[in-house]
mmCIF file with all atom_site columns, C-alpha atoms in Angstrom:
data_model
loop_
_atom_site.group_PDB
_atom_site.id
_atom_site.type_symbol
_atom_site.label_atom_id
_atom_site.label_alt_id
_atom_site.label_comp_id
_atom_site.label_asym_id
_atom_site.label_entity_id
_atom_site.label_seq_id
_atom_site.pdbx_PDB_ins_code
_atom_site.Cartn_x
_atom_site.Cartn_y
_atom_site.Cartn_z
_atom_site.occupancy
_atom_site.B_iso_or_equiv
_atom_site.pdbx_formal_charge
_atom_site.auth_seq_id
_atom_site.auth_comp_id
_atom_site.auth_asym_id
_atom_site.auth_atom_id
_atom_site.pdbx_PDB_model_num
ATOM 1   C CA . MET O 1 1   ? 22.268 -104.812 208.496 1.00 68.00 ? 1   MET O CA 1
ATOM 2   C CA . LYS O 1 2   ? 24.332 -101.703 207.630 1.00 75.00 ? 2   LYS O CA 1
ATOM 3   C CA . GLU O 1 3   ? 23.421 -102.070 203.931 1.00 79.00 ? 3   GLU O CA 1
ATOM 4   C CA . GLN O 1 4   ? 19.791 -101.769 204.989 1.00 84.00 ? 4   GLN O CA 1
ATOM 5   C CA . PHE O 1 5   ? 20.423 -98.617  206.599 1.00 85.00 ? 5   PHE O CA 1
ATOM 6   C CA . ASN O 1 6   ? 21.766 -97.167  203.439 1.00 83.00 ? 6   ASN O CA 1
ATOM 7   C CA . ARG O 1 7   ? 19.217 -98.774  201.210 1.00 85.00 ? 7   ARG O CA 1
ATOM 8   C CA . GLU O 1 8   ? 16.501 -96.811  199.406 1.00 88.00 ? 8   GLU O CA 1
ATOM 9   C CA . PHE O 1 9   ? 13.630 -96.443  201.836 1.00 92.00 ? 9   PHE O CA 1
ATOM 10  C CA . LEU O 1 10  ? 11.118 -94.325  199.911 1.00 91.00 ? 10  LEU O CA 1
ATOM 11  C CA . PRO O 1 11  ? 11.528 -94.566  196.076 1.00 90.00 ? 11  PRO O CA 1
ATOM 12  C CA . ARG O 1 12  ? 11.949 -91.488  194.057 1.00 91.00 ? 12  ARG O CA 1
ATOM 13  C CA . GLU O 1 13  ? 8.282  -91.415  192.815 1.00 92.00 ? 13  GLU O CA 1
ATOM 14  C CA . ILE O 1 14  ? 7.160  -91.344  196.438 1.00 93.00 ? 14  ILE O CA 1
ATOM 15  C CA . VAL O 1 15  ? 9.581  -88.513  197.476 1.00 92.00 ? 15  VAL O CA 1
ATOM 16  C CA . LEU O 1 16  ? 8.447  -86.627  194.383 1.00 92.00 ? 16  LEU O CA 1
ATOM 17  C CA . LYS O 1 17  ? 4.768  -86.910  195.146 1.00 91.00 ? 17  LYS O CA 1
ATOM 18  C CA . LEU O 1 18  ? 5.460  -85.733  198.651 1.00 91.00 ? 18  LEU O CA 1
ATOM 19  C CA . VAL O 1 19  ? 7.226  -82.613  197.472 1.00 89.00 ? 19  VAL O CA 1
ATOM 20  C CA . ARG O 1 20  ? 5.046  -81.818  194.465 1.00 90.00 ? 20  ARG O CA 1
ATOM 21  C CA . ASP O 1 21  ? 1.603  -82.781  195.516 1.00 90.00 ? 21  ASP O CA 1
ATOM 22  C CA . PHE O 1 22  ? 1.435  -81.524  199.184 1.00 89.00 ? 22  PHE O CA 1
ATOM 23  C CA . GLY O 1 23  ? 2.316  -78.614  200.907 1.00 85.00 ? 23  GLY O CA 1
ATOM 24  C CA . ALA O 1 24  ? 4.026  -78.393  204.242 1.00 81.00 ? 24  ALA O CA 1
ATOM 25  C CA . GLU O 1 25  ? 0.715  -77.857  206.000 1.00 86.00 ? 25  GLU O CA 1
ATOM 26  C CA . GLN O 1 26  ? -0.585 -80.996  204.640 1.00 91.00 ? 26  GLN O CA 1
ATOM 27  C CA . PHE O 1 27  ? 1.554  -83.152  206.721 1.00 93.00 ? 27  PHE O CA 1
ATOM 28  C CA . GLU O 1 28  ? -1.394 -85.599  207.541 1.00 94.00 ? 28  GLU O CA 1
ATOM 29  C CA . GLN O 1 29  ? -1.828 -86.524  203.865 1.00 94.00 ? 29  GLN O CA 1
ATOM 30  C CA . LYS O 1 30  ? 2.003  -86.989  203.608 1.00 94.00 ? 30  LYS O CA 1
ATOM 31  C CA . ILE O 1 31  ? 2.144  -89.174  206.665 1.00 95.00 ? 31  ILE O CA 1
ATOM 32  C CA . ASN O 1 32  ? -0.860 -91.425  205.332 1.00 94.00 ? 32  ASN O CA 1
ATOM 33  C CA . LEU O 1 33  ? 1.243  -91.652  201.991 1.00 94.00 ? 33  LEU O CA 1
ATOM 34  C CA . ILE O 1 34  ? 4.297  -92.809  203.844 1.00 95.00 ? 34  ILE O CA 1
ATOM 35  C CA . LYS O 1 35  ? 2.175  -95.319  206.029 1.00 95.00 ? 35  LYS O CA 1
ATOM 36  C CA . ASP O 1 36  ? 0.475  -96.829  202.950 1.00 94.00 ? 36  ASP O CA 1
ATOM 37  C CA . TYR O 1 37  ? 3.637  -97.251  201.030 1.00 94.00 ? 37  TYR O CA 1
ATOM 38  C CA . THR O 1 38  ? 5.884  -98.480  203.957 1.00 94.00 ? 38  THR O CA 1
ATOM 39  C CA . ARG O 1 39  ? 3.134  -101.196 204.827 1.00 94.00 ? 39  ARG O CA 1
ATOM 40  C CA . THR O 1 40  ? 4.338  -102.775 201.397 1.00 93.00 ? 40  THR O CA 1
ATOM 41  C CA . ILE O 1 41  ? 7.958  -102.835 202.148 1.00 92.00 ? 41  ILE O CA 1
ATOM 42  C CA . LYS O 1 42  ? 7.908  -103.626 205.931 1.00 92.00 ? 42  LYS O CA 1
ATOM 43  C CA . SER O 1 43  ? 8.781  -107.306 205.578 1.00 92.00 ? 43  SER O CA 1
ATOM 44  C CA . SER O 1 44  ? 11.777 -106.675 203.325 1.00 91.00 ? 44  SER O CA 1
ATOM 45  C CA . PHE O 1 45  ? 13.650 -104.851 206.066 1.00 91.00 ? 45  PHE O CA 1
ATOM 46  C CA . ASP O 1 46  ? 14.935 -105.921 209.466 1.00 91.00 ? 46  ASP O CA 1
ATOM 47  C CA . SER O 1 47  ? 12.624 -104.634 212.127 1.00 92.00 ? 47  SER O CA 1
ATOM 48  C CA . ARG O 1 48  ? 15.101 -102.412 213.835 1.00 92.00 ? 48  ARG O CA 1
ATOM 49  C CA . VAL O 1 49  ? 16.029 -100.915 210.553 1.00 92.00 ? 49  VAL O CA 1
ATOM 50  C CA . PHE O 1 50  ? 12.409 -100.285 209.583 1.00 94.00 ? 50  PHE O CA 1
ATOM 51  C CA . LYS O 1 51  ? 11.397 -98.812  212.823 1.00 95.00 ? 51  LYS O CA 1
ATOM 52  C CA . THR O 1 52  ? 14.330 -96.289  212.609 1.00 95.00 ? 52  THR O CA 1
ATOM 53  C CA . ARG O 1 53  ? 13.764 -95.300  209.037 1.00 95.00 ? 53  ARG O CA 1
ATOM 54  C CA . TYR O 1 54  ? 10.098 -95.225  209.282 1.00 96.00 ? 54  TYR O CA 1
ATOM 55  C CA . ASN O 1 55  ? 10.063 -93.078  212.211 1.00 97.00 ? 55  ASN O CA 1
ATOM 56  C CA . ASN O 1 56  ? 12.708 -90.726  210.970 1.00 96.00 ? 56  ASN O CA 1
ATOM 57  C CA . GLU O 1 57  ? 10.536 -90.148  207.814 1.00 95.00 ? 57  GLU O CA 1
ATOM 58  C CA . ILE O 1 58  ? 7.136  -89.370  210.015 1.00 97.00 ? 58  ILE O CA 1
ATOM 59  C CA . GLY O 1 59  ? 9.344  -87.197  212.172 1.00 97.00 ? 59  GLY O CA 1
ATOM 60  C CA . PHE O 1 60  ? 10.704 -85.179  209.265 1.00 95.00 ? 60  PHE O CA 1
ATOM 61  C CA . ILE O 1 61  ? 7.300  -84.533  207.924 1.00 95.00 ? 61  ILE O CA 1
ATOM 62  C CA . TYR O 1 62  ? 6.383  -83.161  211.288 1.00 96.00 ? 62  TYR O CA 1
ATOM 63  C CA . TRP O 1 63  ? 9.469  -81.159  211.268 1.00 96.00 ? 63  TRP O CA 1
ATOM 64  C CA . GLU O 1 64  ? 8.838  -79.618  207.867 1.00 93.00 ? 64  GLU O CA 1
ATOM 65  C CA . ALA O 1 65  ? 5.448  -78.561  209.116 1.00 94.00 ? 65  ALA O CA 1
ATOM 66  C CA . GLN O 1 66  ? 7.012  -76.942  212.143 1.00 95.00 ? 66  GLN O CA 1
ATOM 67  C CA . GLN O 1 67  ? 5.060  -79.434  214.369 1.00 96.00 ? 67  GLN O CA 1
ATOM 68  C CA . TYR O 1 68  ? 8.120  -79.716  216.609 1.00 97.00 ? 68  TYR O CA 1
ATOM 69  C CA . GLU O 1 69  ? 6.479  -81.438  219.776 1.00 97.00 ? 69  GLU O CA 1
ATOM 70  C CA . SER O 1 70  ? 4.886  -83.978  217.436 1.00 97.00 ? 70  SER O CA 1
ATOM 71  C CA . ALA O 1 71  ? 8.081  -84.698  215.600 1.00 97.00 ? 71  ALA O CA 1
ATOM 72  C CA . ILE O 1 72  ? 10.210 -85.300  218.776 1.00 98.00 ? 72  ILE O CA 1
ATOM 73  C CA . PRO O 1 73  ? 8.600  -88.643  219.814 1.00 98.00 ? 73  PRO O CA 1
ATOM 74  C CA . PHE O 1 74  ? 9.138  -90.164  216.415 1.00 98.00 ? 74  PHE O CA 1
ATOM 75  C CA . PHE O 1 75  ? 12.783 -88.927  216.164 1.00 98.00 ? 75  PHE O CA 1
ATOM 76  C CA . ARG O 1 76  ? 13.322 -90.447  219.591 1.00 97.00 ? 76  ARG O CA 1
ATOM 77  C CA . LYS O 1 77  ? 11.801 -93.892  218.445 1.00 97.00 ? 77  LYS O CA 1
ATOM 78  C CA . ALA O 1 78  ? 13.934 -93.546  215.187 1.00 96.00 ? 78  ALA O CA 1
ATOM 79  C CA . ILE O 1 79  ? 17.278 -93.220  217.294 1.00 95.00 ? 79  ILE O CA 1
ATOM 80  C CA . GLU O 1 80  ? 16.187 -95.599  220.114 1.00 92.00 ? 80  GLU O CA 1
ATOM 81  C CA . ASN O 1 81  ? 18.070 -98.589  218.683 1.00 84.00 ? 81  ASN O CA 1
ATOM 82  C CA . LEU O 1 82  ? 20.354 -96.817  216.225 1.00 92.00 ? 82  LEU O CA 1
ATOM 83  C CA . ASN O 1 83  ? 24.031 -96.967  217.008 1.00 92.00 ? 83  ASN O CA 1
ATOM 84  C CA . PRO O 1 84  ? 26.346 -94.304  215.362 1.00 94.00 ? 84  PRO O CA 1
ATOM 85  C CA . GLU O 1 85  ? 28.456 -96.978  213.487 1.00 92.00 ? 85  GLU O CA 1
ATOM 86  C CA . ASP O 1 86  ? 25.270 -98.516  212.108 1.00 91.00 ? 86  ASP O CA 1
ATOM 87  C CA . ALA O 1 87  ? 24.428 -95.329  209.795 1.00 93.00 ? 87  ALA O CA 1
ATOM 88  C CA . PRO O 1 88  ? 26.486 -92.213  210.876 1.00 94.00 ? 88  PRO O CA 1
ATOM 89  C CA . PHE O 1 89  ? 24.730 -89.754  208.573 1.00 93.00 ? 89  PHE O CA 1
ATOM 90  C CA . LEU O 1 90  ? 21.447 -90.954  209.743 1.00 94.00 ? 90  LEU O CA 1
ATOM 91  C CA . TYR O 1 91  ? 22.399 -91.034  213.358 1.00 96.00 ? 91  TYR O CA 1
ATOM 92  C CA . PHE O 1 92  ? 23.857 -87.464  213.445 1.00 97.00 ? 92  PHE O CA 1
ATOM 93  C CA . HIS O 1 93  ? 21.108 -86.022  211.218 1.00 96.00 ? 93  HIS O CA 1
ATOM 94  C CA . ILE O 1 94  ? 18.373 -87.283  213.708 1.00 97.00 ? 94  ILE O CA 1
ATOM 95  C CA . ILE O 1 95  ? 20.139 -86.120  216.712 1.00 97.00 ? 95  ILE O CA 1
ATOM 96  C CA . GLY O 1 96  ? 20.778 -82.655  214.841 1.00 97.00 ? 96  GLY O CA 1
ATOM 97  C CA . LEU O 1 97  ? 16.835 -82.477  214.471 1.00 97.00 ? 97  LEU O CA 1
ATOM 98  C CA . LEU O 1 98  ? 16.095 -83.313  217.993 1.00 98.00 ? 98  LEU O CA 1
ATOM 99  C CA . ILE O 1 99  ? 18.549 -80.736  219.382 1.00 98.00 ? 99  ILE O CA 1
ATOM 100 C CA . ARG O 1 100 ? 16.782 -78.155  217.025 1.00 97.00 ? 100 ARG O CA 1
ATOM 101 C CA . CYS O 1 101 ? 13.173 -79.332  217.772 1.00 98.00 ? 101 CYS O CA 1
ATOM 102 C CA . ASN O 1 102 ? 13.605 -79.064  221.526 1.00 98.00 ? 102 ASN O CA 1
ATOM 103 C CA . ARG O 1 103 ? 15.345 -75.608  221.300 1.00 98.00 ? 103 ARG O CA 1
ATOM 104 C CA . HIS O 1 104 ? 12.374 -74.491  219.140 1.00 97.00 ? 104 HIS O CA 1
ATOM 105 C CA . ILE O 1 105 ? 9.980  -75.322  221.815 1.00 98.00 ? 105 ILE O CA 1
ATOM 106 C CA . ASN O 1 106 ? 12.220 -74.057  224.636 1.00 97.00 ? 106 ASN O CA 1
ATOM 107 C CA . ASN O 1 107 ? 13.184 -77.390  225.987 1.00 97.00 ? 107 ASN O CA 1
ATOM 108 C CA . TYR O 1 108 ? 16.864 -76.445  226.438 1.00 98.00 ? 108 TYR O CA 1
ATOM 109 C CA . SER O 1 109 ? 17.664 -79.146  229.021 1.00 97.00 ? 109 SER O CA 1
ATOM 110 C CA . ALA O 1 110 ? 16.686 -81.769  226.395 1.00 98.00 ? 110 ALA O CA 1
ATOM 111 C CA . SER O 1 111 ? 18.548 -80.054  223.730 1.00 98.00 ? 111 SER O CA 1
ATOM 112 C CA . PHE O 1 112 ? 21.602 -79.881  225.842 1.00 97.00 ? 112 PHE O CA 1
ATOM 113 C CA . THR O 1 113 ? 21.302 -83.702  226.705 1.00 97.00 ? 113 THR O CA 1
ATOM 114 C CA . TRP O 1 114 ? 21.170 -84.514  222.959 1.00 98.00 ? 114 TRP O CA 1
ATOM 115 C CA . VAL O 1 115 ? 24.107 -82.259  222.291 1.00 97.00 ? 115 VAL O CA 1
ATOM 116 C CA . ASP O 1 116 ? 26.049 -84.309  224.886 1.00 97.00 ? 116 ASP O CA 1
ATOM 117 C CA . ARG O 1 117 ? 25.120 -87.572  223.247 1.00 97.00 ? 117 ARG O CA 1
ATOM 118 C CA . ALA O 1 118 ? 26.062 -86.354  219.828 1.00 97.00 ? 118 ALA O CA 1
ATOM 119 C CA . ILE O 1 119 ? 29.562 -84.891  221.069 1.00 96.00 ? 119 ILE O CA 1
ATOM 120 C CA . ASN O 1 120 ? 30.452 -87.960  222.953 1.00 95.00 ? 120 ASN O CA 1
ATOM 121 C CA . ASN O 1 121 ? 29.987 -89.938  219.610 1.00 96.00 ? 121 ASN O CA 1
ATOM 122 C CA . LEU O 1 122 ? 31.582 -87.609  217.156 1.00 94.00 ? 122 LEU O CA 1
ATOM 123 C CA . ASP O 1 123 ? 34.470 -90.058  216.551 1.00 93.00 ? 123 ASP O CA 1
ATOM 124 C CA . ALA O 1 124 ? 31.878 -92.090  214.695 1.00 95.00 ? 124 ALA O CA 1
ATOM 125 C CA . ALA O 1 125 ? 31.099 -89.400  212.275 1.00 94.00 ? 125 ALA O CA 1
ATOM 126 C CA . GLU O 1 126 ? 32.024 -90.425  208.528 1.00 93.00 ? 126 GLU O CA 1
ATOM 127 C CA . SER O 1 127 ? 33.007 -86.692  207.848 1.00 94.00 ? 127 SER O CA 1
ATOM 128 C CA . SER O 1 128 ? 33.782 -83.479  209.272 1.00 96.00 ? 128 SER O CA 1
ATOM 129 C CA . PHE O 1 129 ? 30.889 -81.731  207.783 1.00 96.00 ? 129 PHE O CA 1
ATOM 130 C CA . GLN O 1 130 ? 28.647 -83.857  210.092 1.00 95.00 ? 130 GLN O CA 1
ATOM 131 C CA . ARG O 1 131 ? 30.913 -82.926  212.919 1.00 96.00 ? 131 ARG O CA 1
ATOM 132 C CA . LEU O 1 132 ? 30.434 -79.188  211.986 1.00 96.00 ? 132 LEU O CA 1
ATOM 133 C CA . ASN O 1 133 ? 26.547 -79.548  211.776 1.00 96.00 ? 133 ASN O CA 1
ATOM 134 C CA . ILE O 1 134 ? 26.406 -80.882  215.414 1.00 97.00 ? 134 ILE O CA 1
ATOM 135 C CA . LEU O 1 135 ? 28.692 -78.042  216.444 1.00 96.00 ? 135 LEU O CA 1
ATOM 136 C CA . GLY O 1 136 ? 26.463 -75.635  214.610 1.00 96.00 ? 136 GLY O CA 1
ATOM 137 C CA . GLU O 1 137 ? 23.234 -76.858  216.367 1.00 97.00 ? 137 GLU O CA 1
ATOM 138 C CA . TYR O 1 138 ? 25.151 -76.639  219.588 1.00 97.00 ? 138 TYR O CA 1
ATOM 139 C CA . THR O 1 139 ? 26.199 -72.983  218.849 1.00 96.00 ? 139 THR O CA 1
ATOM 140 C CA . ASP O 1 140 ? 22.533 -71.984  217.884 1.00 96.00 ? 140 ASP O CA 1
ATOM 141 C CA . LEU O 1 141 ? 21.554 -73.345  221.459 1.00 97.00 ? 141 LEU O CA 1
ATOM 142 C CA . LEU O 1 142 ? 24.562 -71.483  222.970 1.00 96.00 ? 142 LEU O CA 1
ATOM 143 C CA . ASN O 1 143 ? 23.640 -68.210  221.498 1.00 94.00 ? 143 ASN O CA 1
ATOM 144 C CA . GLU O 1 144 ? 19.850 -68.547  222.384 1.00 95.00 ? 144 GLU O CA 1
ATOM 145 C CA . THR O 1 145 ? 20.636 -69.521  226.052 1.00 96.00 ? 145 THR O CA 1
ATOM 146 C CA . ASN O 1 146 ? 23.575 -67.204  226.533 1.00 94.00 ? 146 ASN O CA 1
ATOM 147 C CA . GLU O 1 147 ? 25.606 -70.287  227.746 1.00 94.00 ? 147 GLU O CA 1
ATOM 148 C CA . LYS O 1 148 ? 29.474 -70.881  227.150 1.00 92.00 ? 148 LYS O CA 1
ATOM 149 C CA . PHE O 1 149 ? 31.129 -73.401  224.994 1.00 93.00 ? 149 PHE O CA 1
ATOM 150 C CA . ASP O 1 150 ? 31.728 -76.431  227.327 1.00 92.00 ? 150 ASP O CA 1
ATOM 151 C CA . TYR O 1 151 ? 33.757 -78.914  225.226 1.00 93.00 ? 151 TYR O CA 1
ATOM 152 C CA . ASP O 1 152 ? 37.427 -79.241  224.270 1.00 90.00 ? 152 ASP O CA 1
ATOM 153 C CA . PRO O 1 153 ? 37.965 -76.795  221.453 1.00 88.00 ? 153 PRO O CA 1
ATOM 154 C CA . LYS O 1 154 ? 40.380 -79.362  219.679 1.00 89.00 ? 154 LYS O CA 1
ATOM 155 C CA . MET O 1 155 ? 37.241 -80.896  218.016 1.00 91.00 ? 155 MET O CA 1
ATOM 156 C CA . ILE O 1 156 ? 36.931 -77.513  216.183 1.00 93.00 ? 156 ILE O CA 1
ATOM 157 C CA . LEU O 1 157 ? 40.634 -77.626  215.098 1.00 92.00 ? 157 LEU O CA 1
ATOM 158 C CA . GLN O 1 158 ? 39.868 -81.230  213.760 1.00 92.00 ? 158 GLN O CA 1
ATOM 159 C CA . ILE O 1 159 ? 37.243 -79.827  211.405 1.00 94.00 ? 159 ILE O CA 1
ATOM 160 C CA . ILE O 1 160 ? 39.522 -77.009  210.243 1.00 95.00 ? 160 ILE O CA 1
ATOM 161 C CA . GLU O 1 161 ? 42.121 -79.346  209.505 1.00 94.00 ? 161 GLU O CA 1
ATOM 162 C CA . ASP O 1 162 ? 39.965 -82.141  207.895 1.00 95.00 ? 162 ASP O CA 1
ATOM 163 C CA . LEU O 1 163 ? 38.256 -79.570  205.548 1.00 96.00 ? 163 LEU O CA 1
ATOM 164 C CA . GLY O 1 164 ? 40.856 -77.013  205.272 1.00 96.00 ? 164 GLY O CA 1
ATOM 165 C CA . PHE O 1 165 ? 39.092 -73.915  206.581 1.00 93.00 ? 165 PHE O CA 1
ATOM 166 C CA . PRO O 1 166 ? 41.097 -70.769  207.376 1.00 85.00 ? 166 PRO O CA 1
ATOM 167 C CA . LYS O 1 167 ? 42.545 -71.489  210.662 1.00 79.00 ? 167 LYS O CA 1
ATOM 168 C CA . GLN O 1 168 ? 40.887 -69.532  213.717 1.00 72.00 ? 168 GLN O CA 1
ATOM 169 C CA . ILE O 1 169 ? 40.026 -70.632  217.125 1.00 69.00 ? 169 ILE O CA 1
ATOM 170 C CA . TYR O 1 170 ? 40.132 -67.185  219.006 1.00 77.00 ? 170 TYR O CA 1
ATOM 171 C CA . ASN O 1 171 ? 36.379 -67.988  219.981 1.00 89.00 ? 171 ASN O CA 1
ATOM 172 C CA . PRO O 1 172 ? 34.589 -71.257  219.645 1.00 92.00 ? 172 PRO O CA 1
ATOM 173 C CA . LYS O 1 173 ? 31.159 -69.984  218.927 1.00 92.00 ? 173 LYS O CA 1
ATOM 174 C CA . GLU O 1 174 ? 32.276 -67.299  216.583 1.00 92.00 ? 174 GLU O CA 1
ATOM 175 C CA . THR O 1 175 ? 34.600 -69.626  214.836 1.00 93.00 ? 175 THR O CA 1
ATOM 176 C CA . ILE O 1 176 ? 31.897 -72.225  214.273 1.00 94.00 ? 176 ILE O CA 1
ATOM 177 C CA . ASP O 1 177 ? 29.404 -69.570  213.219 1.00 93.00 ? 177 ASP O CA 1
ATOM 178 C CA . SER O 1 178 ? 32.124 -68.315  210.706 1.00 93.00 ? 178 SER O CA 1
ATOM 179 C CA . MET O 1 179 ? 32.642 -71.812  209.475 1.00 95.00 ? 179 MET O CA 1
ATOM 180 C CA . ARG O 1 180 ? 28.899 -72.526  208.978 1.00 94.00 ? 180 ARG O CA 1
ATOM 181 C CA . ARG O 1 181 ? 28.449 -69.281  207.038 1.00 94.00 ? 181 ARG O CA 1
ATOM 182 C CA . THR O 1 182 ? 31.552 -69.842  204.786 1.00 95.00 ? 182 THR O CA 1
ATOM 183 C CA . ASN O 1 183 ? 30.537 -73.597  204.131 1.00 96.00 ? 183 ASN O CA 1
ATOM 184 C CA . LYS O 1 184 ? 26.938 -72.370  203.248 1.00 96.00 ? 184 LYS O CA 1
ATOM 185 C CA . ILE O 1 185 ? 28.190 -69.871  200.667 1.00 96.00 ? 185 ILE O CA 1
ATOM 186 C CA . TRP O 1 186 ? 30.611 -72.238  199.058 1.00 97.00 ? 186 TRP O CA 1
ATOM 187 C CA . ASN O 1 187 ? 28.313 -75.191  199.210 1.00 96.00 ? 187 ASN O CA 1
ATOM 188 C CA . ARG O 1 188 ? 25.533 -73.341  197.384 1.00 96.00 ? 188 ARG O CA 1
ATOM 189 C CA . LYS O 1 189 ? 28.084 -71.981  194.784 1.00 96.00 ? 189 LYS O CA 1
ATOM 190 C CA . LEU O 1 190 ? 29.256 -75.561  193.912 1.00 95.00 ? 190 LEU O CA 1
ATOM 191 C CA . SER O 1 191 ? 25.482 -76.751  193.860 1.00 93.00 ? 191 SER O CA 1
ATOM 192 C CA . GLU O 1 192 ? 24.816 -73.914  191.378 1.00 93.00 ? 192 GLU O CA 1
ATOM 193 C CA . ILE O 1 193 ? 27.632 -75.082  189.161 1.00 92.00 ? 193 ILE O CA 1
ATOM 194 C CA . GLU O 1 194 ? 26.458 -78.820  189.429 1.00 89.00 ? 194 GLU O CA 1
ATOM 195 C CA . LEU O 1 195 ? 22.940 -77.905  188.436 1.00 86.00 ? 195 LEU O CA 1
ATOM 196 C CA . MET O 1 196 ? 23.984 -75.922  185.492 1.00 80.00 ? 196 MET O CA 1
ATOM 197 C CA . GLY O 1 197 ? 22.419 -77.240  182.121 1.00 66.00 ? 197 GLY O CA 1
ATOM 198 C CA . LYS O 1 198 ? 24.276 -77.863  178.800 1.00 68.00 ? 198 LYS O CA 1
ATOM 199 C CA . THR O 1 199 ? 27.693 -76.222  179.267 1.00 74.00 ? 199 THR O CA 1
ATOM 200 C CA . ASP O 1 200 ? 30.633 -77.116  176.803 1.00 83.00 ? 200 ASP O CA 1
ATOM 201 C CA . LYS O 1 201 ? 33.677 -78.899  178.469 1.00 86.00 ? 201 LYS O CA 1
ATOM 202 C CA . ASP O 1 202 ? 36.164 -75.871  178.168 1.00 87.00 ? 202 ASP O CA 1
ATOM 203 C CA . SER O 1 203 ? 33.628 -73.440  179.762 1.00 89.00 ? 203 SER O CA 1
ATOM 204 C CA . LEU O 1 204 ? 32.807 -75.731  182.592 1.00 91.00 ? 204 LEU O CA 1
ATOM 205 C CA . ILE O 1 205 ? 36.567 -76.464  183.294 1.00 92.00 ? 205 ILE O CA 1
ATOM 206 C CA . SER O 1 206 ? 37.127 -72.771  183.580 1.00 93.00 ? 206 SER O CA 1
ATOM 207 C CA . ILE O 1 207 ? 34.222 -72.423  185.980 1.00 94.00 ? 207 ILE O CA 1
ATOM 208 C CA . TYR O 1 208 ? 35.624 -75.081  188.081 1.00 95.00 ? 208 TYR O CA 1
ATOM 209 C CA . ILE O 1 209 ? 39.099 -73.382  187.870 1.00 95.00 ? 209 ILE O CA 1
ATOM 210 C CA . GLN O 1 210 ? 37.709 -70.070  189.041 1.00 95.00 ? 210 GLN O CA 1
ATOM 211 C CA . PHE O 1 211 ? 35.748 -71.695  191.679 1.00 96.00 ? 211 PHE O CA 1
ATOM 212 C CA . LYS O 1 212 ? 39.058 -73.129  193.092 1.00 95.00 ? 212 LYS O CA 1
ATOM 213 C CA . LYS O 1 213 ? 40.780 -69.984  192.927 1.00 95.00 ? 213 LYS O CA 1
ATOM 214 C CA . ASP O 1 214 ? 38.044 -68.091  194.844 1.00 96.00 ? 214 ASP O CA 1
ATOM 215 C CA . CYS O 1 215 ? 37.113 -70.825  197.487 1.00 96.00 ? 215 CYS O CA 1
ATOM 216 C CA . PRO O 1 216 ? 38.998 -70.704  200.792 1.00 95.00 ? 216 PRO O CA 1
ATOM 217 C CA . ILE O 1 217 ? 37.822 -74.239  201.836 1.00 96.00 ? 217 ILE O CA 1
ATOM 218 C CA . LYS O 1 218 ? 40.407 -76.939  200.712 1.00 96.00 ? 218 LYS O CA 1
ATOM 219 C CA . TRP O 1 219 ? 37.911 -79.636  200.602 1.00 97.00 ? 219 TRP O CA 1
ATOM 220 C CA . TYR O 1 220 ? 35.725 -77.830  197.995 1.00 97.00 ? 220 TYR O CA 1
ATOM 221 C CA . CYS O 1 221 ? 39.030 -77.202  196.111 1.00 97.00 ? 221 CYS O CA 1
ATOM 222 C CA . GLY O 1 222 ? 39.915 -80.748  195.966 1.00 96.00 ? 222 GLY O CA 1
ATOM 223 C CA . TYR O 1 223 ? 36.346 -81.709  194.870 1.00 96.00 ? 223 TYR O CA 1
ATOM 224 C CA . ALA O 1 224 ? 36.744 -79.156  192.027 1.00 96.00 ? 224 ALA O CA 1
ATOM 225 C CA . ASP O 1 225 ? 40.039 -80.656  191.093 1.00 95.00 ? 225 ASP O CA 1
ATOM 226 C CA . GLU O 1 226 ? 38.322 -84.177  190.755 1.00 95.00 ? 226 GLU O CA 1
ATOM 227 C CA . LYS O 1 227 ? 35.521 -82.708  188.674 1.00 93.00 ? 227 LYS O CA 1
ATOM 228 C CA . ILE O 1 228 ? 37.925 -81.094  186.256 1.00 93.00 ? 228 ILE O CA 1
ATOM 229 C CA . LYS O 1 229 ? 39.941 -84.434  185.851 1.00 93.00 ? 229 LYS O CA 1
ATOM 230 C CA . ARG O 1 230 ? 36.678 -86.206  185.141 1.00 91.00 ? 230 ARG O CA 1
ATOM 231 C CA . ILE O 1 231 ? 35.623 -83.834  182.603 1.00 88.00 ? 231 ILE O CA 1
ATOM 232 C CA . LYS O 1 232 ? 38.983 -83.961  180.902 1.00 87.00 ? 232 LYS O CA 1
ATOM 233 C CA . ASN O 1 233 ? 38.953 -87.734  180.893 1.00 86.00 ? 233 ASN O CA 1
ATOM 234 C CA . ASN O 1 234 ? 35.462 -87.945  179.437 1.00 79.00 ? 234 ASN O CA 1
ATOM 235 C CA . SER O 1 235 ? 36.487 -85.899  176.434 1.00 58.00 ? 235 SER O CA 1
#
């Protein structure tokens, strides 16, 4: 069962077609393409897995088109029979979008309900990046509603310790916002390095070394270390 949640659902050519051939406003055409394709693979998936992944894809198309009210029922169907241990990334991804969709339509009560469900299951998250994403959605909700942080701030310390952020917990909301901003900056910089074209080995090693020197997040520094080792071993 778990492997089916992690198995390819939409092949690369379908994903490329969705991105390349249609704008976000052409959501009906995108949905029809997904419907036509998934009819051909439905029998190869467990029914619960298919329901989860199909509804997530449709919900995401509506989300991209900013059709938030239309997206919500599909995300709700997607998570209806999904346990966090089945597919943690997918579980927290869907809940994060449910929090955000409801916030965008000012359905704050529903957003807080989904926050509570996510935070009560955070121990099942595969990484503290997933935890940070959920707390980020919660912080956006708090900033919009002027509510106070209402959970044990120790969960923020766990993220700081797991990912190696500079330690600060003076204000939960400000701490989460600061971590999100810092993570976004260094995730983007790392992505830019990873997307570089042909670069000679020594130059690439130097780039990663400089990245390590500048980056304040230890997780990214460890990642850069591993990349340097691989580059050297592939010489």
